[in-house]
PDB file of C-alpha atoms and ligand atoms in Angstrom:
ATOM      1  CA  MET D   1     -23.543 101.539   1.064  1.00 58.00           C
ATOM      2  CA  SER D   2     -24.916 103.966  -1.408  1.00 61.00           C
ATOM      3  CA  GLY D   3     -27.830 105.918  -1.049  1.00 67.00           C
ATOM      4  CA  ASP D   4     -29.662 103.239  -2.616  1.00 80.00           C
ATOM      5  CA  GLY D   5     -28.901 100.845  -0.141  1.00 87.00           C
ATOM      6  CA  LEU D   6     -26.558  98.614  -1.902  1.00 92.00           C
ATOM      7  CA  ARG D   7     -22.798  98.177  -1.928  1.00 95.00           C
ATOM      8  CA  PRO D   8     -20.742 100.006  -4.656  1.00 97.00           C
ATOM      9  CA  VAL D   9     -20.306  97.678  -7.583  1.00 98.00           C
ATOM     10  CA  PRO D  10     -17.391  95.309  -6.999  1.00 98.00           C
ATOM     11  CA  ARG D  11     -14.136  96.791  -8.106  1.00 98.00           C
ATOM     12  CA  HIS D  12     -12.421  93.578  -8.830  1.00 98.00           C
ATOM     13  CA  VAL D  13     -14.693  90.368 -10.105  1.00 99.00           C
ATOM     14  CA  ALA D  14     -11.909  87.039 -10.865  1.00 99.00           C
ATOM     15  CA  ILE D  15     -13.827  84.189 -12.848  1.00 99.00           C
ATOM     16  CA  VAL D  16     -13.590  80.210 -13.174  1.00 99.00           C
ATOM     17  CA  MET D  17     -13.997  79.781 -16.512  1.00 98.00           C
ATOM     18  CA  ASP D  18     -15.803  76.223 -16.159  1.00 98.00           C
ATOM     19  CA  GLY D  19     -17.357  73.719 -18.269  1.00 98.00           C
ATOM     20  CA  ASN D  20     -16.094  73.612 -21.250  1.00 98.00           C
ATOM     21  CA  GLY D  21     -16.103  70.122 -22.056  1.00 98.00           C
ATOM     22  CA  ARG D  22     -19.257  69.143 -20.338  1.00 98.00           C
ATOM     23  CA  TRP D  23     -20.558  71.596 -22.770  1.00 98.00           C
ATOM     24  CA  ALA D  24     -18.853  70.649 -25.859  1.00 98.00           C
ATOM     25  CA  GLU D  25     -19.851  66.826 -24.870  1.00 98.00           C
ATOM     26  CA  ALA D  26     -23.817  67.703 -24.665  1.00 98.00           C
ATOM     27  CA  ARG D  27     -23.378  68.500 -27.839  1.00 98.00           C
ATOM     28  CA  GLY D  28     -21.320  65.246 -29.008  1.00 98.00           C
ATOM     29  CA  GLU D  29     -18.374  67.179 -30.043  1.00 98.00           C
ATOM     30  CA  PRO D  30     -14.985  67.199 -28.536  1.00 97.00           C
ATOM     31  CA  ARG D  31     -13.777  69.322 -25.796  1.00 98.00           C
ATOM     32  CA  ILE D  32     -11.633  71.562 -27.793  1.00 98.00           C
ATOM     33  CA  TYR D  33     -15.035  73.124 -29.471  1.00 98.00           C
ATOM     34  CA  GLY D  34     -16.039  73.726 -25.799  1.00 98.00           C
ATOM     35  CA  HIS D  35     -12.495  75.591 -25.254  1.00 98.00           C
ATOM     36  CA  ALA D  36     -13.333  78.080 -28.837  1.00 97.00           C
ATOM     37  CA  ARG D  37     -16.900  78.630 -27.774  1.00 98.00           C
ATOM     38  CA  GLY D  38     -15.813  80.105 -24.536  1.00 98.00           C
ATOM     39  CA  GLU D  39     -13.917  82.634 -26.551  1.00 98.00           C
ATOM     40  CA  THR D  40     -17.520  84.227 -27.148  1.00 98.00           C
ATOM     41  CA  ALA D  41     -18.056  84.221 -23.766  1.00 98.00           C
ATOM     42  CA  LEU D  42     -15.078  85.889 -21.994  1.00 98.00           C
ATOM     43  CA  PHE D  43     -15.504  89.007 -24.833  1.00 98.00           C
ATOM     44  CA  ASP D  44     -19.129  89.565 -23.762  1.00 98.00           C
ATOM     45  CA  VAL D  45     -18.226  89.384 -20.197  1.00 99.00           C
ATOM     46  CA  ILE D  46     -15.229  92.227 -20.890  1.00 98.00           C
ATOM     47  CA  GLU D  47     -17.935  94.244 -22.314  1.00 98.00           C
ATOM     48  CA  GLY D  48     -20.035  93.870 -19.737  1.00 98.00           C
ATOM     49  CA  ALA D  49     -17.603  94.382 -17.133  1.00 99.00           C
ATOM     50  CA  ILE D  50     -16.641  97.478 -18.727  1.00 98.00           C
ATOM     51  CA  GLY D  51     -20.581  98.693 -18.867  1.00 98.00           C
ATOM     52  CA  LEU D  52     -20.988  97.656 -14.758  1.00 98.00           C
ATOM     53  CA  GLY D  53     -17.847 100.033 -14.220  1.00 98.00           C
ATOM     54  CA  ILE D  54     -15.593  97.212 -13.015  1.00 98.00           C
ATOM     55  CA  GLU D  55     -12.102  98.069 -13.161  1.00 98.00           C
ATOM     56  CA  TRP D  56     -10.293  94.903 -12.273  1.00 99.00           C
ATOM     57  CA  LEU D  57     -11.560  91.232 -14.478  1.00 99.00           C
ATOM     58  CA  THR D  58      -9.317  88.153 -13.497  1.00 99.00           C
ATOM     59  CA  VAL D  59     -10.023  84.981 -15.715  1.00 99.00           C
ATOM     60  CA  TYR D  60      -8.708  81.638 -15.399  1.00 98.00           C
ATOM     61  CA  ALA D  61      -6.979  80.620 -18.317  1.00 98.00           C
ATOM     62  CA  PHE D  62      -4.906  77.752 -17.253  1.00 98.00           C
ATOM     63  CA  SER D  63      -4.119  76.015 -14.197  1.00 98.00           C
ATOM     64  CA  THR D  64      -1.299  74.156 -13.184  1.00 98.00           C
ATOM     65  CA  GLU D  65      -2.845  71.033 -12.719  1.00 98.00           C
ATOM     66  CA  ASN D  66      -4.333  71.606 -16.448  1.00 98.00           C
ATOM     67  CA  TRP D  67      -0.985  69.980 -17.847  1.00 98.00           C
ATOM     68  CA  SER D  68      -1.829  66.991 -16.224  1.00 98.00           C
ATOM     69  CA  ARG D  69      -4.656  66.534 -19.220  1.00 98.00           C
ATOM     70  CA  PRO D  70      -4.824  65.192 -22.487  1.00 97.00           C
ATOM     71  CA  ASP D  71      -1.557  65.988 -24.342  1.00 98.00           C
ATOM     72  CA  ASP D  72      -3.892  67.240 -27.420  1.00 97.00           C
ATOM     73  CA  GLU D  73      -6.048  68.625 -25.517  1.00 98.00           C
ATOM     74  CA  VAL D  74      -2.644  71.068 -23.925  1.00 98.00           C
ATOM     75  CA  ALA D  75      -1.587  71.452 -27.117  1.00 98.00           C
ATOM     76  CA  PHE D  76      -5.191  73.370 -28.325  1.00 98.00           C
ATOM     77  CA  LEU D  77      -5.196  75.379 -25.314  1.00 98.00           C
ATOM     78  CA  MET D  78      -1.043  76.836 -25.396  1.00 98.00           C
ATOM     79  CA  GLN D  79      -2.524  77.633 -29.564  1.00 98.00           C
ATOM     80  CA  PHE D  80      -5.694  78.798 -28.488  1.00 98.00           C
ATOM     81  CA  ASN D  81      -4.757  81.222 -25.664  1.00 97.00           C
ATOM     82  CA  GLU D  82      -2.228  82.732 -28.420  1.00 97.00           C
ATOM     83  CA  ASP D  83      -4.062  82.944 -31.082  1.00 98.00           C
ATOM     84  CA  LEU D  84      -6.696  84.535 -29.204  1.00 98.00           C
ATOM     85  CA  LEU D  85      -4.410  86.854 -27.846  1.00 97.00           C
ATOM     86  CA  LEU D  86      -2.306  87.854 -31.485  1.00 98.00           C
ATOM     87  CA  ARG D  87      -6.337  87.947 -32.585  1.00 97.00           C
ATOM     88  CA  ARG D  88      -7.912  89.951 -30.481  1.00 98.00           C
ATOM     89  CA  ARG D  89      -5.190  92.254 -28.578  1.00 98.00           C
ATOM     90  CA  GLU D  90      -6.048  95.107 -31.155  1.00 98.00           C
ATOM     91  CA  GLU D  91      -9.525  95.499 -30.091  1.00 98.00           C
ATOM     92  CA  LEU D  92      -8.801  94.766 -26.220  1.00 98.00           C
ATOM     93  CA  ASP D  93      -6.599  97.989 -26.802  1.00 98.00           C
ATOM     94  CA  ALA D  94      -8.807  99.767 -28.354  1.00 98.00           C
ATOM     95  CA  MET D  95     -10.908  99.353 -25.712  1.00 98.00           C
ATOM     96  CA  GLY D  96      -8.941 100.920 -23.063  1.00 98.00           C
ATOM     97  CA  VAL D  97      -8.165  97.255 -21.622  1.00 98.00           C
ATOM     98  CA  ARG D  98      -4.963  96.898 -20.059  1.00 98.00           C
ATOM     99  CA  ILE D  99      -3.822  93.274 -20.164  1.00 98.00           C
ATOM    100  CA  VAL D 100      -1.598  91.582 -17.497  1.00 98.00           C
ATOM    101  CA  PHE D 101      -0.658  87.755 -17.111  1.00 98.00           C
ATOM    102  CA  ILE D 102      -0.050  86.486 -13.899  1.00 98.00           C
ATOM    103  CA  GLY D 103       1.192  82.785 -13.258  1.00 98.00           C
ATOM    104  CA  ASP D 104       4.279  80.705 -14.158  1.00 98.00           C
ATOM    105  CA  ARG D 105       5.071  82.056 -17.884  1.00 97.00           C
ATOM    106  CA  ASP D 106       8.974  80.840 -17.325  1.00 97.00           C
ATOM    107  CA  ASP D 107       7.782  77.452 -17.314  1.00 98.00           C
ATOM    108  CA  PRO D 108       9.946  75.552 -20.113  1.00 98.00           C
ATOM    109  CA  ARG D 109       6.681  74.379 -21.829  1.00 98.00           C
ATOM    110  CA  VAL D 110       5.232  77.118 -22.320  1.00 98.00           C
ATOM    111  CA  SER D 111       6.870  78.121 -25.431  1.00 98.00           C
ATOM    112  CA  ASP D 112       9.468  80.848 -26.317  1.00 98.00           C
ATOM    113  CA  ARG D 113       6.612  82.292 -28.679  1.00 98.00           C
ATOM    114  CA  LEU D 114       4.025  82.821 -26.457  1.00 98.00           C
ATOM    115  CA  ARG D 115       5.885  83.895 -23.751  1.00 98.00           C
ATOM    116  CA  GLY D 116       6.614  86.654 -26.463  1.00 98.00           C
ATOM    117  CA  HIS D 117       3.367  87.360 -27.577  1.00 98.00           C
ATOM    118  CA  ILE D 118       2.721  88.011 -23.405  1.00 98.00           C
ATOM    119  CA  ALA D 119       5.791  90.694 -22.951  1.00 98.00           C
ATOM    120  CA  ASP D 120       4.634  92.159 -26.005  1.00 98.00           C
ATOM    121  CA  THR D 121       0.810  92.405 -25.603  1.00 98.00           C
ATOM    122  CA  GLU D 122       1.488  93.733 -21.396  1.00 98.00           C
ATOM    123  CA  ALA D 123       3.606  96.411 -23.234  1.00 98.00           C
ATOM    124  CA  LEU D 124       1.255  96.566 -25.881  1.00 98.00           C
ATOM    125  CA  THR D 125      -1.769  97.804 -23.561  1.00 98.00           C
ATOM    126  CA  SER D 126      -0.285  99.690 -20.308  1.00 98.00           C
ATOM    127  CA  ASP D 127      -1.064 102.379 -20.384  1.00 98.00           C
ATOM    128  CA  ASN D 128      -4.907 101.637 -20.882  1.00 98.00           C
ATOM    129  CA  ARG D 129      -7.047 102.276 -18.018  1.00 98.00           C
ATOM    130  CA  VAL D 130     -10.643 101.334 -18.727  1.00 98.00           C
ATOM    131  CA  LEU D 131     -10.267  97.884 -17.257  1.00 98.00           C
ATOM    132  CA  THR D 132      -7.057  95.762 -16.055  1.00 99.00           C
ATOM    133  CA  LEU D 133      -8.215  92.207 -17.815  1.00 99.00           C
ATOM    134  CA  VAL D 134      -5.668  89.682 -15.427  1.00 99.00           C
ATOM    135  CA  PHE D 135      -4.973  86.349 -17.563  1.00 98.00           C
ATOM    136  CA  ALA D 136      -4.566  83.782 -15.088  1.00 98.00           C
ATOM    137  CA  PHE D 137      -1.982  81.476 -17.081  1.00 98.00           C
ATOM    138  CA  ASN D 138      -0.103  78.577 -15.799  1.00 98.00           C
ATOM    139  CA  TYR D 139      -1.155  80.294 -12.749  1.00 98.00           C
ATOM    140  CA  GLY D 140      -1.225  77.835  -9.292  1.00 98.00           C
ATOM    141  CA  ALA D 141      -2.253  80.016  -6.832  1.00 98.00           C
ATOM    142  CA  ARG D 142       0.164  77.380  -4.155  1.00 98.00           C
ATOM    143  CA  ARG D 143       3.206  78.207  -6.469  1.00 98.00           C
ATOM    144  CA  GLU D 144       2.294  81.529  -6.116  1.00 98.00           C
ATOM    145  CA  ILE D 145       3.007  81.448  -1.841  1.00 98.00           C
ATOM    146  CA  VAL D 146       5.588  79.341  -2.362  1.00 98.00           C
ATOM    147  CA  GLU D 147       7.701  81.370  -4.769  1.00 98.00           C
ATOM    148  CA  ALA D 148       6.574  84.541  -2.577  1.00 98.00           C
ATOM    149  CA  ALA D 149       7.895  82.663   0.305  1.00 98.00           C
ATOM    150  CA  ARG D 150      11.065  81.626  -1.210  1.00 98.00           C
ATOM    151  CA  ALA D 151      12.048  85.601  -2.588  1.00 98.00           C
ATOM    152  CA  LEU D 152      11.330  86.763   1.396  1.00 98.00           C
ATOM    153  CA  ALA D 153      13.367  83.907   2.200  1.00 98.00           C
ATOM    154  CA  ALA D 154      15.807  85.069  -0.176  1.00 98.00           C
ATOM    155  CA  SER D 155      15.949  88.366   1.183  1.00 97.00           C
ATOM    156  CA  ALA D 156      15.759  87.596   4.428  1.00 97.00           C
ATOM    157  CA  ALA D 157      18.990  84.969   4.297  1.00 97.00           C
ATOM    158  CA  ALA D 158      20.845  88.215   2.263  1.00 97.00           C
ATOM    159  CA  GLY D 159      20.055  90.475   5.461  1.00 96.00           C
ATOM    160  CA  GLY D 160      17.712  92.362   2.907  1.00 95.00           C
ATOM    161  CA  ILE D 161      14.535  91.918   5.941  1.00 96.00           C
ATOM    162  CA  ASP D 162      14.397  91.235   8.896  1.00 97.00           C
ATOM    163  CA  PRO D 163      11.942  87.894   9.535  1.00 97.00           C
ATOM    164  CA  GLU D 164      10.319  89.559  12.234  1.00 97.00           C
ATOM    165  CA  THR D 165       9.438  92.350   9.857  1.00 96.00           C
ATOM    166  CA  ILE D 166       6.896  90.043   7.426  1.00 97.00           C
ATOM    167  CA  ASP D 167       3.123  90.732   7.511  1.00 97.00           C
ATOM    168  CA  ALA D 168       0.206  89.849   5.429  1.00 97.00           C
ATOM    169  CA  ALA D 169       1.559  93.289   3.182  1.00 97.00           C
ATOM    170  CA  ALA D 170       5.145  91.901   3.115  1.00 97.00           C
ATOM    171  CA  ILE D 171       3.322  88.568   1.397  1.00 98.00           C
ATOM    172  CA  ALA D 172       0.651  90.587  -0.174  1.00 98.00           C
ATOM    173  CA  GLY D 173       3.367  92.796  -1.708  1.00 98.00           C
ATOM    174  CA  ALA D 174       5.631  89.037  -2.950  1.00 98.00           C
ATOM    175  CA  LEU D 175       2.515  88.042  -5.083  1.00 98.00           C
ATOM    176  CA  TYR D 176       2.855  87.958  -8.513  1.00 98.00           C
ATOM    177  CA  LEU D 177       1.385  90.894  -9.420  1.00 98.00           C
ATOM    178  CA  ALA D 178       1.404  93.429  -5.902  1.00 97.00           C
ATOM    179  CA  GLU D 179      -0.831  96.494  -7.343  1.00 98.00           C
ATOM    180  CA  MET D 180      -3.760  93.863  -7.883  1.00 98.00           C
ATOM    181  CA  PRO D 181      -6.667  94.498  -5.839  1.00 98.00           C
ATOM    182  CA  ASP D 182      -7.834  91.314  -3.709  1.00 98.00           C
ATOM    183  CA  PRO D 183     -11.143  90.077  -5.476  1.00 98.00           C
ATOM    184  CA  ASP D 184     -14.698  91.305  -4.251  1.00 98.00           C
ATOM    185  CA  LEU D 185     -16.417  88.551  -6.007  1.00 98.00           C
ATOM    186  CA  ILE D 186     -15.428  85.356  -7.526  1.00 99.00           C
ATOM    187  CA  ILE D 187     -17.690  83.595  -9.620  1.00 99.00           C
ATOM    188  CA  ARG D 188     -17.487  80.023 -10.866  1.00 99.00           C
ATOM    189  CA  SER D 189     -19.290  78.574 -13.596  1.00 99.00           C
ATOM    190  CA  SER D 190     -21.010  75.231 -14.326  1.00 98.00           C
ATOM    191  CA  GLY D 191     -22.185  74.786 -11.274  1.00 98.00           C
ATOM    192  CA  GLU D 192     -18.740  73.361  -8.856  1.00 98.00           C
ATOM    193  CA  LEU D 193     -17.803  74.196  -5.821  1.00 98.00           C
ATOM    194  CA  ARG D 194     -14.476  74.996  -5.647  1.00 98.00           C
ATOM    195  CA  LEU D 195     -11.861  76.705  -6.541  1.00 98.00           C
ATOM    196  CA  SER D 196      -8.949  74.410  -7.944  1.00 98.00           C
ATOM    197  CA  ASN D 197      -5.940  76.489  -6.387  1.00 98.00           C
ATOM    198  CA  PHE D 198      -7.220  79.968  -7.609  1.00 99.00           C
ATOM    199  CA  LEU D 199      -6.036  83.298  -5.812  1.00 99.00           C
ATOM    200  CA  LEU D 200      -6.161  81.459  -2.711  1.00 98.00           C
ATOM    201  CA  TRP D 201      -4.674  83.796  -0.326  1.00 98.00           C
ATOM    202  CA  GLN D 202      -6.521  87.231  -2.297  1.00 98.00           C
ATOM    203  CA  ALA D 203      -9.718  85.138  -1.227  1.00 98.00           C
ATOM    204  CA  ALA D 204      -9.743  86.047   1.996  1.00 98.00           C
ATOM    205  CA  TYR D 205     -13.114  87.450   2.299  1.00 96.00           C
ATOM    206  CA  ALA D 206     -14.211  87.421  -1.403  1.00 98.00           C
ATOM    207  CA  GLU D 207     -17.945  86.876  -1.960  1.00 98.00           C
ATOM    208  CA  PHE D 208     -18.819  83.656  -3.917  1.00 98.00           C
ATOM    209  CA  ALA D 209     -21.097  83.225  -6.955  1.00 98.00           C
ATOM    210  CA  PHE D 210     -21.476  79.287  -8.333  1.00 98.00           C
ATOM    211  CA  PRO D 211     -23.910  79.446 -11.258  1.00 98.00           C
ATOM    212  CA  ASP D 212     -24.860  76.867 -12.575  1.00 98.00           C
ATOM    213  CA  THR D 213     -24.262  77.980 -16.586  1.00 98.00           C
ATOM    214  CA  LEU D 214     -21.588  76.364 -18.652  1.00 98.00           C
ATOM    215  CA  TRP D 215     -19.023  78.744 -19.645  1.00 98.00           C
ATOM    216  CA  PRO D 216     -20.004  78.880 -23.278  1.00 98.00           C
ATOM    217  CA  ASP D 217     -23.401  79.462 -22.479  1.00 98.00           C
ATOM    218  CA  PHE D 218     -22.158  82.174 -19.629  1.00 99.00           C
ATOM    219  CA  THR D 219     -23.030  86.191 -20.762  1.00 98.00           C
ATOM    220  CA  ARG D 220     -22.693  89.790 -19.720  1.00 98.00           C
ATOM    221  CA  GLU D 221     -26.446  89.253 -18.109  1.00 98.00           C
ATOM    222  CA  HIS D 222     -25.320  86.940 -15.867  1.00 98.00           C
ATOM    223  CA  LEU D 223     -22.170  88.549 -14.474  1.00 98.00           C
ATOM    224  CA  ALA D 224     -25.010  91.421 -14.116  1.00 98.00           C
ATOM    225  CA  ALA D 225     -26.818  89.007 -12.183  1.00 98.00           C
ATOM    226  CA  CYS D 226     -23.994  87.914 -10.021  1.00 98.00           C
ATOM    227  CA  VAL D 227     -23.083  91.611  -9.500  1.00 98.00           C
ATOM    228  CA  ALA D 228     -26.768  92.481  -8.496  1.00 98.00           C
ATOM    229  CA  ASP D 229     -26.817  89.819  -6.055  1.00 97.00           C
ATOM    230  CA  TYR D 230     -23.091  90.732  -4.607  1.00 97.00           C
ATOM    231  CA  ARG D 231     -24.485  94.376  -4.054  1.00 96.00           C
ATOM    232  CA  ARG D 232     -27.446  93.123  -1.919  1.00 95.00           C
ATOM    233  CA  ARG D 233     -25.047  91.015   0.243  1.00 93.00           C
ATOM    234  CA  GLY D 234     -23.774  92.523   3.331  1.00 86.00           C
ATOM    235  CA  ARG D 235     -19.707  92.313   3.600  1.00 84.00           C
ATOM    236  CA  ARG D 236     -18.412  92.479   7.593  1.00 89.00           C
ATOM    237  CA  PHE D 237     -14.450  91.352   7.441  1.00 92.00           C
ATOM    238  CA  GLY D 238     -14.686  90.205  10.604  1.00 92.00           C
ATOM    239  CA  GLY D 239     -17.065  92.714  12.230  1.00 93.00           C
ATOM    240  CA  VAL D 240     -20.523  92.747  13.050  1.00 91.00           C
ATOM    241  CA  ALA D 241     -23.324  93.750  10.924  1.00 84.00           C
ATOM    242  CA  GLY D 242     -23.876  97.354   9.629  1.00 70.00           C
ATOM    243  CA  GLY D 243     -20.622  98.199  12.278  1.00 58.00           C
TER     244      GLY D 243
HETATM  245  C1  IPE M 301     -12.657  75.097 -18.126  1.00 87.39           C
HETATM  246  O1  IPE M 301     -13.536  74.248 -19.139  1.00 87.39           O
HETATM  247  C2  IPE M 301     -11.476  75.851 -19.088  1.00 87.39           C
HETATM  248  C3  IPE M 301     -10.398  75.085 -18.699  1.00 87.39           C
HETATM  249  C4  IPE M 301      -9.975  74.467 -17.657  1.00 87.39           C
HETATM  250  C5  IPE M 301      -9.296  75.387 -19.771  1.00 87.39           C
HETATM  251  P1  IPE M 301     -13.177  72.358 -18.969  1.00 87.39           P
HETATM  252  O2  IPE M 301     -12.516  71.790 -20.265  1.00 87.39           O
HETATM  253  O3  IPE M 301     -12.786  72.043 -17.486  1.00 87.39           O
HETATM  254  O4  IPE M 301     -14.556  71.817 -18.951  1.00 87.39           O
HETATM  255  P2  IPE M 301     -15.090  70.846 -18.061  1.00 87.39           P
HETATM  256  O5  IPE M 301     -15.355  71.303 -16.917  1.00 87.39           O
HETATM  257  O6  IPE M 301     -14.368  69.642 -18.099  1.00 87.39           O
HETATM  258  O7  IPE M 301     -16.845  70.796 -17.775  1.00 87.39           O
HETATM  259  C1  IPE M 302     -10.354  75.705 -13.351  1.00 87.39           C
HETATM  260  O1  IPE M 302     -10.983  74.437 -12.947  1.00 87.39           O
HETATM  261  C2  IPE M 302      -9.143  75.595 -14.037  1.00 87.39           C
HETATM  262  C3  IPE M 302      -9.676  76.641 -15.042  1.00 87.39           C
HETATM  263  C4  IPE M 302     -10.952  77.231 -15.667  1.00 87.39           C
HETATM  264  C5  IPE M 302      -8.403  77.414 -16.106  1.00 87.39           C
HETATM  265  P1  IPE M 302     -10.684  72.881 -13.613  1.00 87.39           P
HETATM  266  O2  IPE M 302     -11.629  72.304 -14.628  1.00 87.39           O
HETATM  267  O3  IPE M 302      -9.306  72.584 -14.433  1.00 87.39           O
HETATM  268  O4  IPE M 302     -11.334  72.613 -12.168  1.00 87.39           O
HETATM  269  P2  IPE M 302     -11.484  70.911 -11.474  1.00 87.39           P
HETATM  270  O5  IPE M 302     -10.034  69.447 -12.572  1.00 87.39           O
HETATM  271  O6  IPE M 302     -12.540  70.684 -11.966  1.00 87.39           O
HETATM  272  O7  IPE M 302     -11.142  71.162 -10.204  1.00 87.39           O
HETATM  273 MG1   MG M 303     -13.052  72.110 -15.609  1.00 87.39          MG
END
């Protein structure tokens, strides 16, 4: 606790950016219109996160289950993510934002061109230190944990590690981004109360916020309200209050 009785600002905030489709449908527009409008919300929230002193911001952009959406919506989302990277990466770079992707970028359904832009963007921004922005793209927490288990099993089978030494730290170290701290606060917009395969391992002691606001209407003020609420909470990590 700091002198004002509040917990420090969360180091890592992770967001499930949900409600784009409903936002568009409420306006009689196609769902993809909502995704396009979500970009404004994302950039306002990035600026807000920097203003609050948050170090890590992870955003759920496309899940391993989102391939089951209609073909035209999937195609739009792929193109949209690629365009967004190309249009905004210089600006993010100038703001001191380091961009990193987690998820299965090697999936053959992800185009070589997009894969290349992802790698270029990570390289371009790798020295930035103001904020690390993690795009969870073609991300599924179960796939992440399966891949970690497979890598550890392969290492054990090859005699590289003793299975008895595999502990929570070893599993965490085999996830997509070993250096990523666990999220302190997970926000899901649009009033849905579920994780939808987002950061299952890392969420063990996260605090949650479920604002009703649909993602395209989300602003830095909504982020600040979630953070202010978080700072008033007591986190116990299995211990006792104040202990
Ligand atoms: C979240 O908005 C964005 C993605 C999943 C890419 P949705 O598209 O899920 O919007 P709703 O939940 O249908 O309103
Ligand atoms: C989670 O939202 C994925 C993203 C926001 C990218 P969904 O809208 O896909 O999740 P469900 O289907 O409501 O659980
Ligand atoms: Mg949704």
